[in-house]
Tab-separated table of C-alpha atoms in Angstrom:
chain	number	residue	atom	x	y	z
A	1	MET	CA	0.000	0.000	0.000
A	2	ALA	CA	1.349	3.455	-0.941
A	3	SER	CA	1.931	5.876	1.865
A	4	PRO	CA	0.737	9.527	1.714
A	5	ARG	CA	4.382	10.540	1.361
A	6	ASP	CA	4.521	8.860	-2.041
A	7	HIS	CA	1.960	11.332	-3.388
A	8	ARG	CA	3.662	14.528	-2.289
A	9	LYS	CA	3.914	17.331	-4.803
A	10	PRO	CA	6.877	19.708	-4.887
A	11	TYR	CA	6.201	23.143	-3.439
A	12	THR	CA	6.629	25.545	-6.356
A	13	TYR	CA	4.725	28.611	-5.153
A	14	GLN	CA	6.853	31.767	-5.185
A	15	SER	CA	5.719	34.436	-2.761
A	16	MET	CA	5.571	38.081	-3.780
A	17	PHE	CA	4.792	41.418	-2.200
A	18	TRP	CA	3.737	44.821	-3.490
A	19	SER	CA	2.810	48.282	-2.360
A	20	ASP	CA	1.333	51.422	-3.838
A	21	LEU	CA	3.129	54.343	-2.220
A	22	GLY	CA	0.887	56.903	-3.869
A	23	PRO	CA	-1.183	57.376	-6.991
A	24	LYS	CA	1.911	57.313	-9.255
A	25	ILE	CA	4.424	55.264	-7.287
A	26	GLY	CA	4.333	51.540	-6.635
A	27	TYR	CA	6.407	48.395	-6.669
A	28	GLU	CA	6.096	44.637	-6.949
A	29	ALA	CA	8.735	42.168	-5.822
A	30	ILE	CA	9.278	38.425	-5.940
A	31	GLY	CA	11.960	36.115	-4.600
A	32	ARG	CA	14.747	37.029	-2.190
A	33	ILE	CA	14.936	40.799	-1.739
A	34	ASP	CA	17.883	41.205	0.612
A	35	ALA	CA	20.248	44.152	1.058
A	36	LYS	CA	23.115	41.692	1.593
A	37	LEU	CA	22.844	40.453	-1.997
A	38	ASN	CA	24.502	41.996	-5.028
A	39	THR	CA	22.139	43.940	-7.269
A	40	LYS	CA	22.005	45.077	-10.861
A	41	SER	CA	19.372	47.611	-11.888
A	42	PHE	CA	17.952	48.990	-15.116
A	43	TRP	CA	16.058	52.328	-15.130
A	44	THR	CA	14.287	54.530	-17.633
A	45	GLU	CA	15.402	58.136	-17.975
A	46	GLY	CA	13.582	61.453	-18.037
A	47	GLU	CA	10.413	60.572	-16.143
A	48	GLU	CA	9.007	62.258	-13.055
A	49	TYR	CA	8.774	58.869	-11.350
A	50	LYS	CA	11.345	56.437	-12.680
A	51	THR	CA	10.490	52.973	-13.886
A	52	GLY	CA	12.970	50.212	-13.274
A	53	VAL	CA	13.873	46.650	-12.460
A	54	VAL	CA	16.343	45.586	-9.770
A	55	PHE	CA	17.754	42.063	-9.956
A	56	TYR	CA	19.013	40.524	-6.702
A	57	LEU	CA	21.898	38.148	-7.389
A	58	ASP	CA	23.458	35.324	-5.431
A	59	ASP	CA	26.649	34.135	-7.131
A	60	HIS	CA	25.463	35.590	-10.482
A	61	GLU	CA	22.106	33.776	-10.219
A	62	ILE	CA	18.895	35.843	-10.126
A	63	VAL	CA	17.181	35.111	-6.803
A	64	GLY	CA	14.921	38.167	-6.541
A	65	VAL	CA	13.322	40.849	-8.713
A	66	LEU	CA	11.933	44.234	-7.681
A	67	MET	CA	9.939	46.209	-10.253
A	68	MET	CA	9.401	49.897	-9.576
A	69	ASN	CA	6.423	51.508	-11.356
A	70	LEU	CA	6.343	48.533	-13.696
A	71	HIS	CA	3.084	46.658	-13.219
A	72	GLU	CA	1.687	43.473	-14.746
A	73	ARG	CA	5.128	41.951	-15.259
A	74	LEU	CA	5.018	39.436	-12.399
A	75	GLN	CA	5.019	36.423	-14.748
A	76	VAL	CA	8.085	37.827	-16.500
A	77	ALA	CA	9.793	38.260	-13.127
A	78	LYS	CA	8.940	34.667	-12.166
A	79	MET	CA	10.432	33.410	-15.408
A	80	SER	CA	13.609	35.435	-14.857
A	81	LEU	CA	14.108	33.632	-11.532
A	82	LYS	CA	14.307	30.384	-13.508
A	83	GLN	CA	16.726	31.716	-16.147
A	84	LYS	CA	20.122	30.089	-16.373
A	85	ASP	CA	21.323	32.889	-18.663
A	86	SER	CA	23.411	35.289	-16.585
A	87	ASN	CA	23.292	38.006	-19.274
A	88	LEU	CA	20.949	40.503	-17.615
A	89	ALA	CA	20.982	42.722	-20.697
A	90	ASN	CA	19.153	39.900	-22.518
A	91	ILE	CA	16.766	39.169	-19.650
A	92	ILE	CA	15.719	42.814	-19.173
A	93	LYS	CA	14.377	42.863	-22.742
A	94	SER	CA	11.518	40.574	-21.720
A	95	PHE	CA	10.274	43.242	-19.265
A	96	ASN	CA	9.716	45.767	-22.103
A	97	LEU	CA	11.120	48.413	-19.789
A	98	TYR	CA	12.123	50.733	-22.590
A	99	ASP	CA	8.978	50.228	-24.688
A	100	ALA	CA	7.653	53.686	-25.589
A	101	ASN	CA	4.100	52.309	-25.721
A	102	TRP	CA	4.092	51.177	-22.079
A	103	THR	CA	1.526	52.925	-19.873
């Protein structure tokens, strides 16, 4: 007879958090957001409230993503946590950060 342990499923849920700091300022984050980690960030220029993505890195691996004023990109952030490509310049393209049509 199979025990209940034989039917366990891996825990794959990735927690996230967000906040709206005002009508024009907000962020969403997923993964490990820790000041002790190395970071690499990408920001737009010339806006009143900047839009950007901060990658949190542990030994060149993305372990956390913070998106500032960049909403509805949580699935993209989740996928970037699974990326084995360490070229952040390639990964940031999937966020459409510099897309002029973004609202």
